[in-house]
Coordinates of C-alpha atoms in Angstrom, one line a residue:
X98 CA 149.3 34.3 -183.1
X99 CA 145.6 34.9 -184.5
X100 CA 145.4 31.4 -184.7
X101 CA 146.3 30.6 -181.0
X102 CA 144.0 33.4 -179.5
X103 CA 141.0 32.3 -181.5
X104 CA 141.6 28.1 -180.2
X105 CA 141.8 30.1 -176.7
X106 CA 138.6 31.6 -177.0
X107 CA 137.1 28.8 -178.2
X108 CA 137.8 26.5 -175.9
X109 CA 136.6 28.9 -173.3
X110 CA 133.3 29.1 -175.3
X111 CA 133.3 24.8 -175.0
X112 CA 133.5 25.4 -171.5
X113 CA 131.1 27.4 -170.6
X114 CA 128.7 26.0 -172.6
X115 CA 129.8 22.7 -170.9
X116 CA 129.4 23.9 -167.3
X117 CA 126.6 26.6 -167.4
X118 CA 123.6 24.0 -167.8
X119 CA 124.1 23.0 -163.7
X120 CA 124.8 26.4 -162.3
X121 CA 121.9 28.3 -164.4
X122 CA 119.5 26.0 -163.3
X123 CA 116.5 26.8 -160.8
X124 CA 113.8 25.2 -159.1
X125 CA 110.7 26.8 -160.5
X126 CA 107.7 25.2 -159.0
X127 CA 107.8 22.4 -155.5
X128 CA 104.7 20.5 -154.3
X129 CA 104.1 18.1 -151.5
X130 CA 101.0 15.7 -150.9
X131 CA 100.6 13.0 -148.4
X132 CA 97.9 10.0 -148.5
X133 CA 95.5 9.7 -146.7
X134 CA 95.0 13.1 -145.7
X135 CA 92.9 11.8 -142.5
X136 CA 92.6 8.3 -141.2
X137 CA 90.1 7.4 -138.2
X138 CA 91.5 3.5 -137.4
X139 CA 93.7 1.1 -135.6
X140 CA 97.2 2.4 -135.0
X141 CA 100.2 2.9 -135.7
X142 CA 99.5 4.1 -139.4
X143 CA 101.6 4.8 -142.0
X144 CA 101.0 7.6 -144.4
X145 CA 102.9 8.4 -147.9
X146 CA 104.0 11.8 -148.8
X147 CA 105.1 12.6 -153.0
X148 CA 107.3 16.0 -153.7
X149 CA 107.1 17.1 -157.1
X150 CA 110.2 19.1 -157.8
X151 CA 110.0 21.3 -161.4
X152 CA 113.1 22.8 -163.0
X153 CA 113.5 25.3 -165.8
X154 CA 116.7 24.0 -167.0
X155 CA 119.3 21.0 -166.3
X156 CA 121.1 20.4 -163.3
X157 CA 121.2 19.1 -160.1
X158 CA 118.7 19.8 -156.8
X159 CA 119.5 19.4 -153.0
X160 CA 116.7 18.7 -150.7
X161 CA 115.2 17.3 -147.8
X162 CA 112.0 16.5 -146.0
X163 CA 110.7 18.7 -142.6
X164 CA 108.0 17.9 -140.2
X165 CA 105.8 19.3 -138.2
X166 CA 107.5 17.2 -134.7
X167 CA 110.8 19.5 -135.9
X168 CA 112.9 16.3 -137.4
X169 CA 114.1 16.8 -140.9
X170 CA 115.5 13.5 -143.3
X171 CA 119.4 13.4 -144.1
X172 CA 120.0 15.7 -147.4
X173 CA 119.5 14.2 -150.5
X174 CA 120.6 15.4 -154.6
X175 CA 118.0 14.6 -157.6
X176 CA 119.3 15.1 -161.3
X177 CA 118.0 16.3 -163.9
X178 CA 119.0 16.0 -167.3
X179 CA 116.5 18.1 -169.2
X180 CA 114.1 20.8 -167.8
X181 CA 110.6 19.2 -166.2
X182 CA 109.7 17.6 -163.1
X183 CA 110.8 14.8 -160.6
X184 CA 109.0 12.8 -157.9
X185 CA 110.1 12.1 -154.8
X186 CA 108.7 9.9 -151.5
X187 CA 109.0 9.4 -148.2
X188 CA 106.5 8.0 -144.9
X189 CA 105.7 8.9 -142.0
X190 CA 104.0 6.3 -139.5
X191 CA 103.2 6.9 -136.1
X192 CA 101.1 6.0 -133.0
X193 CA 100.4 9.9 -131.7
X194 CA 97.0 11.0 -132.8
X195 CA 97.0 14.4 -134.3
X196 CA 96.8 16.8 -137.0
X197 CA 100.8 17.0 -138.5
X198 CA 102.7 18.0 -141.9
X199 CA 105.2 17.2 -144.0
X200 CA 107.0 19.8 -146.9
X201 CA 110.1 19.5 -149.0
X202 CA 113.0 22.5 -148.6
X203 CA 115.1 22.9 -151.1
X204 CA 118.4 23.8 -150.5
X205 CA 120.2 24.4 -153.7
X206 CA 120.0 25.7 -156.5
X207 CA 117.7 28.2 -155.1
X208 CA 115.8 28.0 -151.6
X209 CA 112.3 27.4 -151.7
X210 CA 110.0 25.3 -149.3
X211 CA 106.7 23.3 -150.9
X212 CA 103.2 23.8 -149.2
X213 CA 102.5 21.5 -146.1
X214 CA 101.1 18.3 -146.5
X215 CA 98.3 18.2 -143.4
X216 CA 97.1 14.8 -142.2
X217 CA 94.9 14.3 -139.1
X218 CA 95.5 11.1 -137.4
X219 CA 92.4 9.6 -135.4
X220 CA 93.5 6.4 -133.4
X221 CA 90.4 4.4 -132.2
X222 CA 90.5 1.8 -129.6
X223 CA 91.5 -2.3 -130.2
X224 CA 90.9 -4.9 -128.0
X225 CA 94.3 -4.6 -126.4
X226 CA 93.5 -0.6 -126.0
X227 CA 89.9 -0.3 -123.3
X228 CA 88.3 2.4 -124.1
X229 CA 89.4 5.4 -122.2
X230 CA 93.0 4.2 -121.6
X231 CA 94.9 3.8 -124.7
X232 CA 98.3 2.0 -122.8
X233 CA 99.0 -2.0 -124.0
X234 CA 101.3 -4.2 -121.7
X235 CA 103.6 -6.1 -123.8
X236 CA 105.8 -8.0 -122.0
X237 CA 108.1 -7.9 -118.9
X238 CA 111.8 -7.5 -118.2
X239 CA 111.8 -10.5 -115.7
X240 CA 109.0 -12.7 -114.1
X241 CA 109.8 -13.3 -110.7
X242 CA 111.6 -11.0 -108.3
X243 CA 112.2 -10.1 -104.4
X244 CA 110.2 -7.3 -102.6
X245 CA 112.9 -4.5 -103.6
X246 CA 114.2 -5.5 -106.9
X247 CA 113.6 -3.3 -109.8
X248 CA 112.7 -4.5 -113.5
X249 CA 110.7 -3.2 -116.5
X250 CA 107.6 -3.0 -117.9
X251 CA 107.7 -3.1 -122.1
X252 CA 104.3 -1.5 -124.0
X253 CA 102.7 1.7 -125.0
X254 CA 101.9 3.2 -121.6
X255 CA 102.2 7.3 -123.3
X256 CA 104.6 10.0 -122.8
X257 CA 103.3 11.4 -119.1
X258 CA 101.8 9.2 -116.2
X259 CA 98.6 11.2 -115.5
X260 CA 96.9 9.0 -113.6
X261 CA 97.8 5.6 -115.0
X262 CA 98.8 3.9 -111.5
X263 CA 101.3 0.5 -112.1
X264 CA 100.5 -1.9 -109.4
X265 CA 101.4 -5.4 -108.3
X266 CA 98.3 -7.1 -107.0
X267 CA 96.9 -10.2 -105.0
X268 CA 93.2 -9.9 -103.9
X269 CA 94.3 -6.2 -103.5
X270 CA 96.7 -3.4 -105.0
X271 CA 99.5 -2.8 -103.8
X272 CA 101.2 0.4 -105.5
X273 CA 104.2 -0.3 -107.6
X274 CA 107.0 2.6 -107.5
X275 CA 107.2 4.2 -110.4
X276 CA 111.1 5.0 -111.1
X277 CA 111.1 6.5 -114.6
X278 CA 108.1 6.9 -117.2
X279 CA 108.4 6.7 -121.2
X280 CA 106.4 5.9 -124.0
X281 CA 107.6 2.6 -124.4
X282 CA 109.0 1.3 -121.4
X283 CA 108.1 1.8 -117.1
X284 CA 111.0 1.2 -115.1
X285 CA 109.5 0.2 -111.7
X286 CA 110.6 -0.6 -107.9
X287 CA 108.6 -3.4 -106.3
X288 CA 107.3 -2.4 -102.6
X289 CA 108.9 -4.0 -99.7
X290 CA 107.3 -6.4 -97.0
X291 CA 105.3 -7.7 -99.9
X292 CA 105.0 -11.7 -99.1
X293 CA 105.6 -14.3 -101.3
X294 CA 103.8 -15.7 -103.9
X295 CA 101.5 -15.5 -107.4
X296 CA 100.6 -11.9 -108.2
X297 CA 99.8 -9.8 -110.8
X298 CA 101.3 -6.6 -112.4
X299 CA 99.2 -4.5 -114.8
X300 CA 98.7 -0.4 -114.9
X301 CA 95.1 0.9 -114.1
X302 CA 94.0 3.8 -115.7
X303 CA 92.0 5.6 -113.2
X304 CA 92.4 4.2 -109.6
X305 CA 94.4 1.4 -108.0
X306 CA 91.3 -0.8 -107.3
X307 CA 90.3 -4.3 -108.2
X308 CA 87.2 -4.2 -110.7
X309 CA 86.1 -3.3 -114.4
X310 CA 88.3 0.0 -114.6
X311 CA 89.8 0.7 -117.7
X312 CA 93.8 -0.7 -118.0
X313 CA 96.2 -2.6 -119.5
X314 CA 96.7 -6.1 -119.4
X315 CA 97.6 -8.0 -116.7
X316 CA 100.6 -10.3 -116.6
X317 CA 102.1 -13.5 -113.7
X318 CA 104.6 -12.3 -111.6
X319 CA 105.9 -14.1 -108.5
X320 CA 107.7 -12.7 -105.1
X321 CA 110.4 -14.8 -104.5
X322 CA 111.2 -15.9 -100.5
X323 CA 114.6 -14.5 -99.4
X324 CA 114.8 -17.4 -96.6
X325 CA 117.1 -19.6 -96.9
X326 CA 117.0 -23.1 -96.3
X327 CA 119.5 -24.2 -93.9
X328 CA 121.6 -27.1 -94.6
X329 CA 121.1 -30.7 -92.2
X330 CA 123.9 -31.5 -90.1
X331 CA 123.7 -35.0 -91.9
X332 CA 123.9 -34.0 -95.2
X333 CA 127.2 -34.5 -96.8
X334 CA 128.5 -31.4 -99.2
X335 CA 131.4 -33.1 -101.6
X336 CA 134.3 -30.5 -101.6
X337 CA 134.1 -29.9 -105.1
X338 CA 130.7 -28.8 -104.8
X339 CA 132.1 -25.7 -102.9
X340 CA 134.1 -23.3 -105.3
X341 CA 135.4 -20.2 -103.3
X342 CA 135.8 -17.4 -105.7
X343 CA 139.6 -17.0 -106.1
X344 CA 140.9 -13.1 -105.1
X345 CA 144.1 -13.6 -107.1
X346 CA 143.2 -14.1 -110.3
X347 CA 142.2 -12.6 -113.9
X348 CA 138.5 -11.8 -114.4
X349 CA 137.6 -9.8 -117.5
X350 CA 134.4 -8.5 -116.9
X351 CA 131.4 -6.8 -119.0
X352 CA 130.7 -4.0 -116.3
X353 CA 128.9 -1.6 -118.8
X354 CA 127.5 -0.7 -121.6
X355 CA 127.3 3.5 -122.2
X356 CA 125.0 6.0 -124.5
X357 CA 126.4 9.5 -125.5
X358 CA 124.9 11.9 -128.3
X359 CA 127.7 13.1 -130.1
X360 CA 125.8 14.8 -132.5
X361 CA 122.2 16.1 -132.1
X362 CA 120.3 17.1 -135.6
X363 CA 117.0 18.1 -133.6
X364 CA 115.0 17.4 -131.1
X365 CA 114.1 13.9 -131.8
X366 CA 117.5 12.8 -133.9
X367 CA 121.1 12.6 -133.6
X368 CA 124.2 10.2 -133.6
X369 CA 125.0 8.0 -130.8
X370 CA 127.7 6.1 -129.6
X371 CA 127.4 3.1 -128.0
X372 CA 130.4 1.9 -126.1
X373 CA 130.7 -1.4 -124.2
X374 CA 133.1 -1.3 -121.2
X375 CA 135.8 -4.2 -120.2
X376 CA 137.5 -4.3 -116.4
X377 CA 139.5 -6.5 -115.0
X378 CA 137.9 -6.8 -111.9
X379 CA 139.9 -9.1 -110.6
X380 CA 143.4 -9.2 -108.6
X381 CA 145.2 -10.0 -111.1
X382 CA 146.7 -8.9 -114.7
X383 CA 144.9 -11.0 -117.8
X384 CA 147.2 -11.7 -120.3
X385 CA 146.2 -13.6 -123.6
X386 CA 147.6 -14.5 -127.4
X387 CA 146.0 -13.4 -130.6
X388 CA 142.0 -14.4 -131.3
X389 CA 142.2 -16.2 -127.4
X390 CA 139.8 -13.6 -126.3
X391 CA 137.5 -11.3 -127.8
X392 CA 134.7 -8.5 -126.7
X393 CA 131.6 -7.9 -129.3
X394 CA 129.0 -5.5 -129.2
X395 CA 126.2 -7.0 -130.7
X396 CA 122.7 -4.7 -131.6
X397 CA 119.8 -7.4 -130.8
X398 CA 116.7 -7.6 -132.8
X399 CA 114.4 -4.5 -132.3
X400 CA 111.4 -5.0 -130.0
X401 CA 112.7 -7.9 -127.8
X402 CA 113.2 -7.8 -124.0
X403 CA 117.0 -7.7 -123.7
X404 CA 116.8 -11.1 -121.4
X405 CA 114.7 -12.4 -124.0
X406 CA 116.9 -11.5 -127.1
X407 CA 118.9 -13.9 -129.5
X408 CA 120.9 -13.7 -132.3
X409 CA 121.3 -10.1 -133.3
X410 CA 124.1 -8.5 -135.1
X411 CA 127.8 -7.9 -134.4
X412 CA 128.7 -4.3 -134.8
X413 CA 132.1 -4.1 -133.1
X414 CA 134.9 -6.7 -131.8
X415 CA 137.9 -5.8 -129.8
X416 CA 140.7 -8.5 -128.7
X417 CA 141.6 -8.4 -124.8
X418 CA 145.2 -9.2 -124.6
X419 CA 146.4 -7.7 -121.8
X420 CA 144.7 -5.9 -119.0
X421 CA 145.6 -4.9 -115.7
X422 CA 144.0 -5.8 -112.8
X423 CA 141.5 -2.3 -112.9
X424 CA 142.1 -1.8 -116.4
X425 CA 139.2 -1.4 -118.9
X426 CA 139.0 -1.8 -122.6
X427 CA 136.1 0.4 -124.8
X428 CA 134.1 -1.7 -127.4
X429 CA 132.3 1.5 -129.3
X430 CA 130.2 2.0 -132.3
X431 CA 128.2 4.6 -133.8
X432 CA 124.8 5.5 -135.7
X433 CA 122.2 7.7 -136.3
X434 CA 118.9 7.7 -134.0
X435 CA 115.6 9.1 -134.2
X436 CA 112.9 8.8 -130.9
X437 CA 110.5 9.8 -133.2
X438 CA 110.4 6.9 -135.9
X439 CA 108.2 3.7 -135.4
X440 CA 111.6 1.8 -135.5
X441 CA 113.2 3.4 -132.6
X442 CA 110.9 5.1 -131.1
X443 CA 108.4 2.4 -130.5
X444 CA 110.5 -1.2 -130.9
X445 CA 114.2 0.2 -130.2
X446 CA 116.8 -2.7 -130.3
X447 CA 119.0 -3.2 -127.4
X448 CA 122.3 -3.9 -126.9
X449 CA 124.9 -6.8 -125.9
X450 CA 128.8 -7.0 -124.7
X451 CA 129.8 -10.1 -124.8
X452 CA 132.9 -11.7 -123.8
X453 CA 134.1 -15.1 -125.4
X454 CA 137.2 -17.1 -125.0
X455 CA 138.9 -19.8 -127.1
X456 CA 138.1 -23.1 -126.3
X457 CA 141.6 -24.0 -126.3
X458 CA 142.4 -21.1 -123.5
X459 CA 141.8 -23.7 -121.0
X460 CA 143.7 -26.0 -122.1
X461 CA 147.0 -24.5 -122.4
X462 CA 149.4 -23.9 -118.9
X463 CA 149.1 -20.6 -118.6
X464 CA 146.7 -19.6 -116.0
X465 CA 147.4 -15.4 -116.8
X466 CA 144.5 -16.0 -119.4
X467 CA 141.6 -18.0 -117.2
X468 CA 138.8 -15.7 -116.6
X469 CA 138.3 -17.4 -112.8
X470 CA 134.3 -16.0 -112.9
X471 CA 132.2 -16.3 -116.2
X472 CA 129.0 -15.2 -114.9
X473 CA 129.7 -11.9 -115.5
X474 CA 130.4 -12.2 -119.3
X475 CA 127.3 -10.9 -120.9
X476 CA 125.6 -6.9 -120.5
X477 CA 122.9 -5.8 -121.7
X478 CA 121.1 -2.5 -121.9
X479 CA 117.8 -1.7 -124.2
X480 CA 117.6 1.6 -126.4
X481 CA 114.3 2.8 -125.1
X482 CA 116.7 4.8 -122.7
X483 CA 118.6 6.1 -125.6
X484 CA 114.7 7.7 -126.4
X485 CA 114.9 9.2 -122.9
X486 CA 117.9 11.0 -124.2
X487 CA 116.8 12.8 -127.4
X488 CA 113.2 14.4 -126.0

């Protein structure tokens, strides 16, 4: 009975002495430094922050990085095997002139938060930045439009429009109307009773006037002529020129594509979903056999102009077998997002539903599975509106 008491105790010695090294362990000492600690220069810049995390005894650490903008990294663990110290890394790079910090926080074993790393951040003007503006035009949503249409202007333009004035101009400036303002992107209204032709579209910086004020870029636009051309008696139109859009029939259609936070972490970061949406739009019900029609949800390469994206990556499929005429079918997806990052903040990708057929679809006698109007196939929708979201 001595025997079996003592083999008892002993292995509750063993485990203790197995388990105790972990739980005694505590974070004795936490540092953070960042380099450069000022930078006067072209920007964006990027700037390299090193913890140093010190432990009296083994075990394992929880931490994570906080910033001065509020946004905080995912939680990460470090092990240690013996008592001493570990490094640990992260960057911040960024447009935004400022001063700013970064720390570590430690979570377990003990809570403790390391001294700020400070930076200052001095941007100074390039050649596609005038002095005294700071915006740069990068590229358009579309080239050509009609008095009243709507499209987007893609650059660094700043998070408030102050007195930056977008305007469409031809030996004059005519005021465009400004229907939402970012950092990244101007979604604008072009005036009506403009004429057509060649113009211009740039922002101005001060006032809406021709002459050396301080502004973006300027890029071609045309106004495009809503007359239409009317047809000669004489000319002959073969009938199967003319293709009347059929009422009673299947047409699948990518209608939308949606953004909802389902998760906010902080101000600038949280999880969204991105759902593309289906409808049968037509009169009648679409009915197809396996892998004879799919809907993807691609996410296109970051930075692009939705029109002018291609290739990208597939991040969700769904088969469209049968849908009722009114019926719609969810494509969705999920990920993490952060406005405040140089990756989506500045050059967010944007996204694509896309429907496809089989080739032999058309070739079979069933007509319950002939889209009767591919044109409206393909959706797009860019992420800079997903930024609008988390500020």
């Amino acid at each position: 009975m001595k025997r079996i008491k003592l083999v008892i105790v002993l292995a509750v010695v063993m485990g203790a002495l197995v388990f105790t090294p972990e739980l005694a362990a505590k974070v004795v000492k936490v540092t953070a430094s960042v380099t450069p600690t000022s930078w006067t220069g072209k920007c964006p810049k990027r700037f390299e922050f090193v913890g140093k995390i010190t432990v009296d005894k083994p075990g394992v650490v929880k931490y994570k990085w906080i910033r001065s903008d509020g946004a905080s990294a995912p939680v990460k663990t470090l092990r240690f095997r013996r008592p001493g110290t570990q490094n640990v890394t992260t960057y911040w790079q960024l447009s935004a002139p400022g001063k700013k910090w970064e720390a570590v926080q430690i979570l377990t074993p003990n809570k403790m938060t390391s001294n700020r790393a400070v930076f200052t951040l001095r941007c100074t003007p390039s050649q596609q930045q005038p002095v005294g503006c700071g915006i740069y035009f990068r590229s358009l949503s579309k080239t050509s439009g009609f008095p009243g249409d709507t499209f987007k202007m893609y650059g660094t333009w700043g998070p408030t429009q102050g007195t930056k004035t977008p305007c469409i101009n031809k030996g004059g400036a005519n005021k465009l109307i400004v229907l939402s303002w970012s950092n990244t992107v101007l979604h604008v209204k072009i005036p009506a009773g403009l004429a057509p032709g060649k113009y211009r579209v740039g922002v101005y910086c001060k006032f809406p006037i021709t002459g050396p004020t301080g502004g973006s870029t300027w890029k071609d636009f045309t106004i495009k002529s809503r007359t239409v051309t009317a047809v000669r008696p004489t000319t002959v139109i073969k009938p199967e020129m003319i293709k009347p859009f059929p009422r009673n029939c299947p047409d699948p259609a990518a209608v939308e594509i949606r953004f909802q936070i389902v998760r906010r972490y902080s101000q600038f970061r949280g999880r969204i979903r991105i759902t593309g949406v289906v409808k049968n739009i037509g009169g009648k019900a679409f009915i197809a056999g396996p892998n004879q029609a799919k809907a993807y949800l691609y996410q296109l390469p970051p930075g692009v102009p939705c029109p002018n994206a291609t290739g990208g990556t597939i991040v969700a499929q769904r088969e469209i077998r049968n849908l009722a005429p009114g019926a719609t079918l969810l494509v969705s997806w999920e990920r993490d997002w952060n406005s405040s990052s140089p990756s989506e903040g500045e050059f967010p990708n944007c996204y694509r539903l896309l429907i496809t057929y089989d080739p032999d679809i058309y070739m079979d006698a069933s007509k319950d599975n002939d889209d009767c109007n591919q044109n409206n196939n393909k959706k797009d929708r860019s992420g800079t509106e997903i930024n609008d979201m988390l500020r």
